[in-house]
Amino acid sequence: MSETGSWDVVVVGAGVVGLACSAELSSRGLSVLCVEREARAGQGTSSRNSGVVHAGMYYPTGTLKARLCVRGNASMWSYVEAHHVAHARTGKLIVATDVAGEQKLHDLLARARQNGVAELELVPVAFARSLEPNVRCRAALWSPRTGIVDAHALMHALAAQAREGGADFAFHHALAGLERRGAGWALHVIDARGERSTFEAPRVVNAAGLQADEVAALAGIDVDEAGYRQHYVKGNYFRLRRRGLVSRLVYPVPEEGLAGLGVHVTVELDGAAKLGPDVEPLAGRALAYGVDESREESFFRAAATYLEGLAREDLTPDQCGIRPKLARPHVAWTPGEPARDFVIADERARGLPGLVNLLGIESPGLTASLEIAREVADLLR
Ligand SMILES: Cc1cc2nc3c(=O)[nH]c(=O)nc-3n(C[C@H](O)[C@H](O)[C@H](O)COP(=O)(O)OP(=O)(O)OC[C@H]3O[C@@H](n4cnc5c(N)ncnc54)[C@H](O)[C@@H]3O)c2cc1C
């Protein structure tokens, strides 16, 4: 690939969303360049998550999160089967341990039905216990369509598909400037040696994850005015040293305002399990990936409400990931702030034709990635 060139579309960011966009756009016959500042794909949030293929019951009806998650669940299961990506359709229990929680399960079921979630049902406690003998609850929802996927293998498959479609990749290239040139865009990039070059394209997809607001600002958008400023909210995990406590995904009822889904048990493809993620707003823009060990006690207390036989010694600090949370314009995100929807914005109305910005792509972004890519490709048609 030449250092300077032109393509139909430049996708900024090679996380799961940028890769899915690259694969989708190249499959529609467009020439694609995917620009990534790291040495390889998937070094950001896409490799720091729970790997859960969600069913779509949590999100307000009609939102992009709800629609693209429900559709994404179906398309993700088809994709991983067709492309031999490691996965397990483990199913998931959402459990309530008190009366208030039981009411929330009913509300969740009603919302899930409005969202078109398939197969979710309230099940007898005995059924839940037969699936997971160590889980204590007074009511439970069972979601057989929820499961887990190997996120790295998924990204590998998407990158291979994009390459087969003719897409080029420029790793170690950080976008540093974005300006209108003629009827399209000039993208100024800096490589690992600090050398500058320029790519040109009539269309640009901003899939820069945690830095997507910075990329939008490069295009001249006032991110505070637009409500595009992303606030960093860390999610810590603690690993369970002991295997066999649970073999499926087990979630408590979600937190108010959907700050997070509550400290849940995520199983992994090798049978290991971890607790988390929690919700820890970060003050600045530093990507602070250390796990705060003092949180162990709160993790233990949260999980012990529904997990019998859990001991403090079972927990050990694990990974963490950072969510790009959107708040209202000019408002810093705090845990009381309702979760905002994904932004998939065709910026023509701002006088920036050909630019699509993706912001606030937090969970269920992995599940919805293939459907986000279809939305983007439709916008750029
Ligand atoms: C703790 C946690 C748990 C989660 N669990 C789940 C889950 O179980 N299921 C689910 O569906 N979703 C989950 N998610 C959400 C999901 O992980 C994300 O929505 C998804 O990974 C976002 O992908 P992305 O491609 O937008 O971002 P990223 O993976 O962060 O990719 C963005 C890429 O852009 C690159 N980039 C940034 N700036 C530039 C630049 N200037 N130039 C070039 N490249 C640039 C970065 O290096 C990065 O590689 C979770 C998220 C978190 C934080």
PDB file of N, CA, C and O in Angstrom, residues 303-345:
ATOM      1  N   ALA A 303     -22.004 -10.122  44.598  1.00  0.00           N
ATOM      2  CA  ALA A 303     -22.214 -11.452  44.009  1.00  0.00           C
ATOM      3  C   ALA A 303     -22.724 -12.457  45.038  1.00  0.00           C
ATOM      4  O   ALA A 303     -23.481 -13.381  44.696  1.00  0.00           O
ATOM      5  N   ALA A 304     -22.336 -12.255  46.296  1.00  0.00           N
ATOM      6  CA  ALA A 304     -22.750 -13.216  47.340  1.00  0.00           C
ATOM      7  C   ALA A 304     -24.257 -13.155  47.582  1.00  0.00           C
ATOM      8  O   ALA A 304     -24.827 -14.086  48.151  1.00  0.00           O
ATOM      9  N   THR A 305     -24.920 -12.086  47.135  1.00  0.00           N
ATOM     10  CA  THR A 305     -26.374 -12.025  47.336  1.00  0.00           C
ATOM     11  C   THR A 305     -27.084 -13.112  46.527  1.00  0.00           C
ATOM     12  O   THR A 305     -28.172 -13.528  46.872  1.00  0.00           O
ATOM     13  N   TYR A 306     -26.462 -13.538  45.426  1.00  0.00           N
ATOM     14  CA  TYR A 306     -27.138 -14.567  44.607  1.00  0.00           C
ATOM     15  C   TYR A 306     -26.286 -15.809  44.354  1.00  0.00           C
ATOM     16  O   TYR A 306     -26.749 -16.759  43.733  1.00  0.00           O
ATOM     17  N   LEU A 307     -25.024 -15.783  44.841  1.00  0.00           N
ATOM     18  CA  LEU A 307     -24.148 -16.933  44.576  1.00  0.00           C
ATOM     19  C   LEU A 307     -23.787 -17.612  45.897  1.00  0.00           C
ATOM     20  O   LEU A 307     -22.994 -17.084  46.684  1.00  0.00           O
ATOM     21  N   GLU A 308     -24.372 -18.757  46.128  1.00  0.00           N
ATOM     22  CA  GLU A 308     -24.114 -19.488  47.380  1.00  0.00           C
ATOM     23  C   GLU A 308     -22.733 -20.122  47.344  1.00  0.00           C
ATOM     24  O   GLU A 308     -22.280 -20.594  46.293  1.00  0.00           O
ATOM     25  N   GLY A 309     -22.090 -20.117  48.492  1.00  0.00           N
ATOM     26  CA  GLY A 309     -20.799 -20.809  48.586  1.00  0.00           C
ATOM     27  C   GLY A 309     -19.636 -19.969  48.084  1.00  0.00           C
ATOM     28  O   GLY A 309     -18.498 -20.452  48.050  1.00  0.00           O
ATOM     29  N   LEU A 310     -19.910 -18.718  47.668  1.00  0.00           N
ATOM     30  CA  LEU A 310     -18.814 -17.849  47.211  1.00  0.00           C
ATOM     31  C   LEU A 310     -18.001 -17.403  48.426  1.00  0.00           C
ATOM     32  O   LEU A 310     -18.569 -16.976  49.431  1.00  0.00           O
ATOM     33  N   ALA A 311     -16.690 -17.522  48.332  1.00  0.00           N
ATOM     34  CA  ALA A 311     -15.819 -17.096  49.441  1.00  0.00           C
ATOM     35  C   ALA A 311     -14.967 -15.926  48.960  1.00  0.00           C
ATOM     36  O   ALA A 311     -14.677 -15.810  47.765  1.00  0.00           O
ATOM     37  N   ARG A 312     -14.563 -15.049  49.905  1.00  0.00           N
ATOM     38  CA  ARG A 312     -13.722 -13.896  49.522  1.00  0.00           C
ATOM     39  C   ARG A 312     -12.465 -14.361  48.801  1.00  0.00           C
ATOM     40  O   ARG A 312     -12.002 -13.731  47.857  1.00  0.00           O
ATOM     41  N   GLU A 313     -11.899 -15.474  49.261  1.00  0.00           N
ATOM     42  CA  GLU A 313     -10.643 -15.973  48.682  1.00  0.00           C
ATOM     43  C   GLU A 313     -10.822 -16.415  47.224  1.00  0.00           C
ATOM     44  O   GLU A 313      -9.838 -16.646  46.515  1.00  0.00           O
ATOM     45  N   ASP A 314     -12.079 -16.576  46.780  1.00  0.00           N
ATOM     46  CA  ASP A 314     -12.301 -16.996  45.386  1.00  0.00           C
ATOM     47  C   ASP A 314     -11.964 -15.882  44.397  1.00  0.00           C
ATOM     48  O   ASP A 314     -11.750 -16.135  43.221  1.00  0.00           O
ATOM     49  N   LEU A 315     -11.943 -14.623  44.890  1.00  0.00           N
ATOM     50  CA  LEU A 315     -11.796 -13.484  43.978  1.00  0.00           C
ATOM     51  C   LEU A 315     -10.335 -13.059  43.827  1.00  0.00           C
ATOM     52  O   LEU A 315      -9.596 -13.019  44.807  1.00  0.00           O
ATOM     53  N   THR A 316      -9.960 -12.744  42.612  1.00  0.00           N
ATOM     54  CA  THR A 316      -8.639 -12.175  42.359  1.00  0.00           C
ATOM     55  C   THR A 316      -8.777 -11.140  41.235  1.00  0.00           C
ATOM     56  O   THR A 316      -9.563 -11.347  40.304  1.00  0.00           O
ATOM     57  N   PRO A 317      -8.059  -9.991  41.328  1.00  0.00           N
ATOM     58  CA  PRO A 317      -8.239  -8.946  40.311  1.00  0.00           C
ATOM     59  C   PRO A 317      -7.969  -9.465  38.907  1.00  0.00           C
ATOM     60  O   PRO A 317      -7.057 -10.267  38.696  1.00  0.00           O
ATOM     61  N   ASP A 318      -8.751  -8.990  37.953  1.00  0.00           N
ATOM     62  CA  ASP A 318      -8.595  -9.445  36.570  1.00  0.00           C
ATOM     63  C   ASP A 318      -8.414  -8.214  35.676  1.00  0.00           C
ATOM     64  O   ASP A 318      -7.750  -7.257  36.063  1.00  0.00           O
ATOM     65  N   GLN A 319      -9.042  -8.192  34.520  1.00  0.00           N
ATOM     66  CA  GLN A 319      -8.886  -7.097  33.562  1.00  0.00           C
ATOM     67  C   GLN A 319      -9.873  -5.967  33.856  1.00  0.00           C
ATOM     68  O   GLN A 319     -10.675  -6.058  34.779  1.00  0.00           O
ATOM     69  N   CYS A 320      -9.804  -4.928  33.057  1.00  0.00           N
ATOM     70  CA  CYS A 320     -10.886  -3.947  33.067  1.00  0.00           C
ATOM     71  C   CYS A 320     -11.027  -3.369  31.665  1.00  0.00           C
ATOM     72  O   CYS A 320     -10.154  -3.547  30.814  1.00  0.00           O
ATOM     73  N   GLY A 321     -12.154  -2.733  31.430  1.00  0.00           N
ATOM     74  CA  GLY A 321     -12.397  -2.058  30.158  1.00  0.00           C
ATOM     75  C   GLY A 321     -12.960  -0.682  30.452  1.00  0.00           C
ATOM     76  O   GLY A 321     -13.363  -0.401  31.587  1.00  0.00           O
ATOM     77  N   ILE A 322     -12.975   0.184  29.450  1.00  0.00           N
ATOM     78  CA  ILE A 322     -13.480   1.551  29.659  1.00  0.00           C
ATOM     79  C   ILE A 322     -14.607   1.835  28.660  1.00  0.00           C
ATOM     80  O   ILE A 322     -14.453   1.604  27.457  1.00  0.00           O
ATOM     81  N   ARG A 323     -15.728   2.310  29.212  1.00  0.00           N
ATOM     82  CA  ARG A 323     -16.890   2.629  28.365  1.00  0.00           C
ATOM     83  C   ARG A 323     -16.822   4.102  27.924  1.00  0.00           C
ATOM     84  O   ARG A 323     -16.546   4.968  28.745  1.00  0.00           O
ATOM     85  N   PRO A 324     -17.170   4.373  26.668  1.00  0.00           N
ATOM     86  CA  PRO A 324     -17.323   5.775  26.238  1.00  0.00           C
ATOM     87  C   PRO A 324     -18.770   6.207  26.479  1.00  0.00           C
ATOM     88  O   PRO A 324     -19.639   5.966  25.650  1.00  0.00           O
ATOM     89  N   LYS A 325     -19.044   6.824  27.631  1.00  0.00           N
ATOM     90  CA  LYS A 325     -20.430   7.200  27.982  1.00  0.00           C
ATOM     91  C   LYS A 325     -20.758   8.589  27.470  1.00  0.00           C
ATOM     92  O   LYS A 325     -19.985   9.531  27.669  1.00  0.00           O
ATOM     93  N   LEU A 326     -21.899   8.712  26.888  1.00  0.00           N
ATOM     94  CA  LEU A 326     -22.389  10.016  26.449  1.00  0.00           C
ATOM     95  C   LEU A 326     -23.347  10.571  27.501  1.00  0.00           C
ATOM     96  O   LEU A 326     -24.180   9.828  28.035  1.00  0.00           O
ATOM     97  N   ALA A 327     -23.211  11.842  27.780  1.00  0.00           N
ATOM     98  CA  ALA A 327     -24.171  12.507  28.666  1.00  0.00           C
ATOM     99  C   ALA A 327     -24.929  13.546  27.835  1.00  0.00           C
ATOM    100  O   ALA A 327     -24.737  13.633  26.623  1.00  0.00           O
ATOM    101  N   ARG A 328     -25.787  14.317  28.487  1.00  0.00           N
ATOM    102  CA  ARG A 328     -26.445  15.409  27.769  1.00  0.00           C
ATOM    103  C   ARG A 328     -25.384  16.465  27.415  1.00  0.00           C
ATOM    104  O   ARG A 328     -24.344  16.533  28.080  1.00  0.00           O
ATOM    105  N   PRO A 329     -25.669  17.302  26.396  1.00  0.00           N
ATOM    106  CA  PRO A 329     -24.681  18.336  26.054  1.00  0.00           C
ATOM    107  C   PRO A 329     -24.286  19.149  27.275  1.00  0.00           C
ATOM    108  O   PRO A 329     -25.139  19.507  28.098  1.00  0.00           O
ATOM    109  N   HIS A 330     -23.006  19.396  27.423  1.00  0.00           N
ATOM    110  CA  HIS A 330     -22.429  20.219  28.506  1.00  0.00           C
ATOM    111  C   HIS A 330     -22.591  19.614  29.892  1.00  0.00           C
ATOM    112  O   HIS A 330     -22.459  20.306  30.897  1.00  0.00           O
ATOM    113  N   VAL A 331     -22.924  18.315  29.987  1.00  0.00           N
ATOM    114  CA  VAL A 331     -23.093  17.674  31.297  1.00  0.00           C
ATOM    115  C   VAL A 331     -22.077  16.545  31.400  1.00  0.00           C
ATOM    116  O   VAL A 331     -21.933  15.759  30.468  1.00  0.00           O
ATOM    117  N   ALA A 332     -21.370  16.477  32.550  1.00  0.00           N
ATOM    118  CA  ALA A 332     -20.436  15.360  32.747  1.00  0.00           C
ATOM    119  C   ALA A 332     -21.250  14.143  33.182  1.00  0.00           C
ATOM    120  O   ALA A 332     -22.193  14.276  33.960  1.00  0.00           O
ATOM    121  N   TRP A 333     -20.897  12.961  32.673  1.00  0.00           N
ATOM    122  CA  TRP A 333     -21.669  11.772  33.026  1.00  0.00           C
ATOM    123  C   TRP A 333     -21.396  11.380  34.476  1.00  0.00           C
ATOM    124  O   TRP A 333     -20.253  11.298  34.909  1.00  0.00           O
ATOM    125  N   THR A 334     -22.473  11.150  35.226  1.00  0.00           N
ATOM    126  CA  THR A 334     -22.365  10.611  36.587  1.00  0.00           C
ATOM    127  C   THR A 334     -23.298   9.408  36.657  1.00  0.00           C
ATOM    128  O   THR A 334     -24.202   9.279  35.812  1.00  0.00           O
ATOM    129  N   PRO A 335     -23.135   8.529  37.652  1.00  0.00           N
ATOM    130  CA  PRO A 335     -23.959   7.321  37.674  1.00  0.00           C
ATOM    131  C   PRO A 335     -25.473   7.570  37.665  1.00  0.00           C
ATOM    132  O   PRO A 335     -26.239   6.719  37.268  1.00  0.00           O
ATOM    133  N   GLY A 336     -25.946   8.765  38.082  1.00  0.00           N
ATOM    134  CA  GLY A 336     -27.390   9.028  38.046  1.00  0.00           C
ATOM    135  C   GLY A 336     -27.917   9.384  36.657  1.00  0.00           C
ATOM    136  O   GLY A 336     -29.116   9.367  36.411  1.00  0.00           O
ATOM    137  N   GLU A 337     -27.015   9.699  35.756  1.00  0.00           N
ATOM    138  CA  GLU A 337     -27.397  10.171  34.423  1.00  0.00           C
ATOM    139  C   GLU A 337     -27.914   8.983  33.582  1.00  0.00           C
ATOM    140  O   GLU A 337     -27.229   7.978  33.463  1.00  0.00           O
ATOM    141  N   PRO A 338     -29.125   9.102  32.986  1.00  0.00           N
ATOM    142  CA  PRO A 338     -29.629   7.975  32.180  1.00  0.00           C
ATOM    143  C   PRO A 338     -28.683   7.668  31.021  1.00  0.00           C
ATOM    144  O   PRO A 338     -28.073   8.583  30.466  1.00  0.00           O
ATOM    145  N   ALA A 339     -28.584   6.389  30.688  1.00  0.00           N
ATOM    146  CA  ALA A 339     -27.695   5.995  29.586  1.00  0.00           C
ATOM    147  C   ALA A 339     -28.232   6.560  28.279  1.00  0.00           C
ATOM    148  O   ALA A 339     -29.427   6.492  28.018  1.00  0.00           O
ATOM    149  N   ARG A 340     -27.346   7.139  27.476  1.00  0.00           N
ATOM    150  CA  ARG A 340     -27.785   7.630  26.167  1.00  0.00           C
ATOM    151  C   ARG A 340     -27.644   6.548  25.113  1.00  0.00           C
ATOM    152  O   ARG A 340     -26.923   5.583  25.280  1.00  0.00           O
ATOM    153  N   ASP A 341     -28.335   6.771  24.019  1.00  0.00           N
ATOM    154  CA  ASP A 341     -28.313   5.798  22.932  1.00  0.00           C
ATOM    155  C   ASP A 341     -26.988   5.898  22.160  1.00  0.00           C
ATOM    156  O   ASP A 341     -26.250   6.876  22.297  1.00  0.00           O
ATOM    157  N   PHE A 342     -26.723   4.875  21.342  1.00  0.00           N
ATOM    158  CA  PHE A 342     -25.623   4.990  20.380  1.00  0.00           C
ATOM    159  C   PHE A 342     -25.897   6.202  19.495  1.00  0.00           C
ATOM    160  O   PHE A 342     -27.049   6.484  19.160  1.00  0.00           O
ATOM    161  N   VAL A 343     -24.835   6.860  19.061  1.00  0.00           N
ATOM    162  CA  VAL A 343     -24.958   7.872  18.002  1.00  0.00           C
ATOM    163  C   VAL A 343     -24.345   7.295  16.729  1.00  0.00           C
ATOM    164  O   VAL A 343     -23.187   6.880  16.720  1.00  0.00           O
ATOM    165  N   ILE A 344     -25.159   7.221  15.683  1.00  0.00           N
ATOM    166  CA  ILE A 344     -24.666   6.847  14.344  1.00  0.00           C
ATOM    167  C   ILE A 344     -25.091   8.009  13.452  1.00  0.00           C
ATOM    168  O   ILE A 344     -26.240   8.082  13.010  1.00  0.00           O
ATOM    169  N   ALA A 345     -24.182   8.947  13.269  1.00  0.00           N
ATOM    170  CA  ALA A 345     -24.591  10.229  12.696  1.00  0.00           C
ATOM    171  C   ALA A 345     -23.990  10.480  11.323  1.00  0.00           C
ATOM    172  O   ALA A 345     -22.768  10.527  11.168  1.00  0.00           O
TER     173      ALA A 345
END
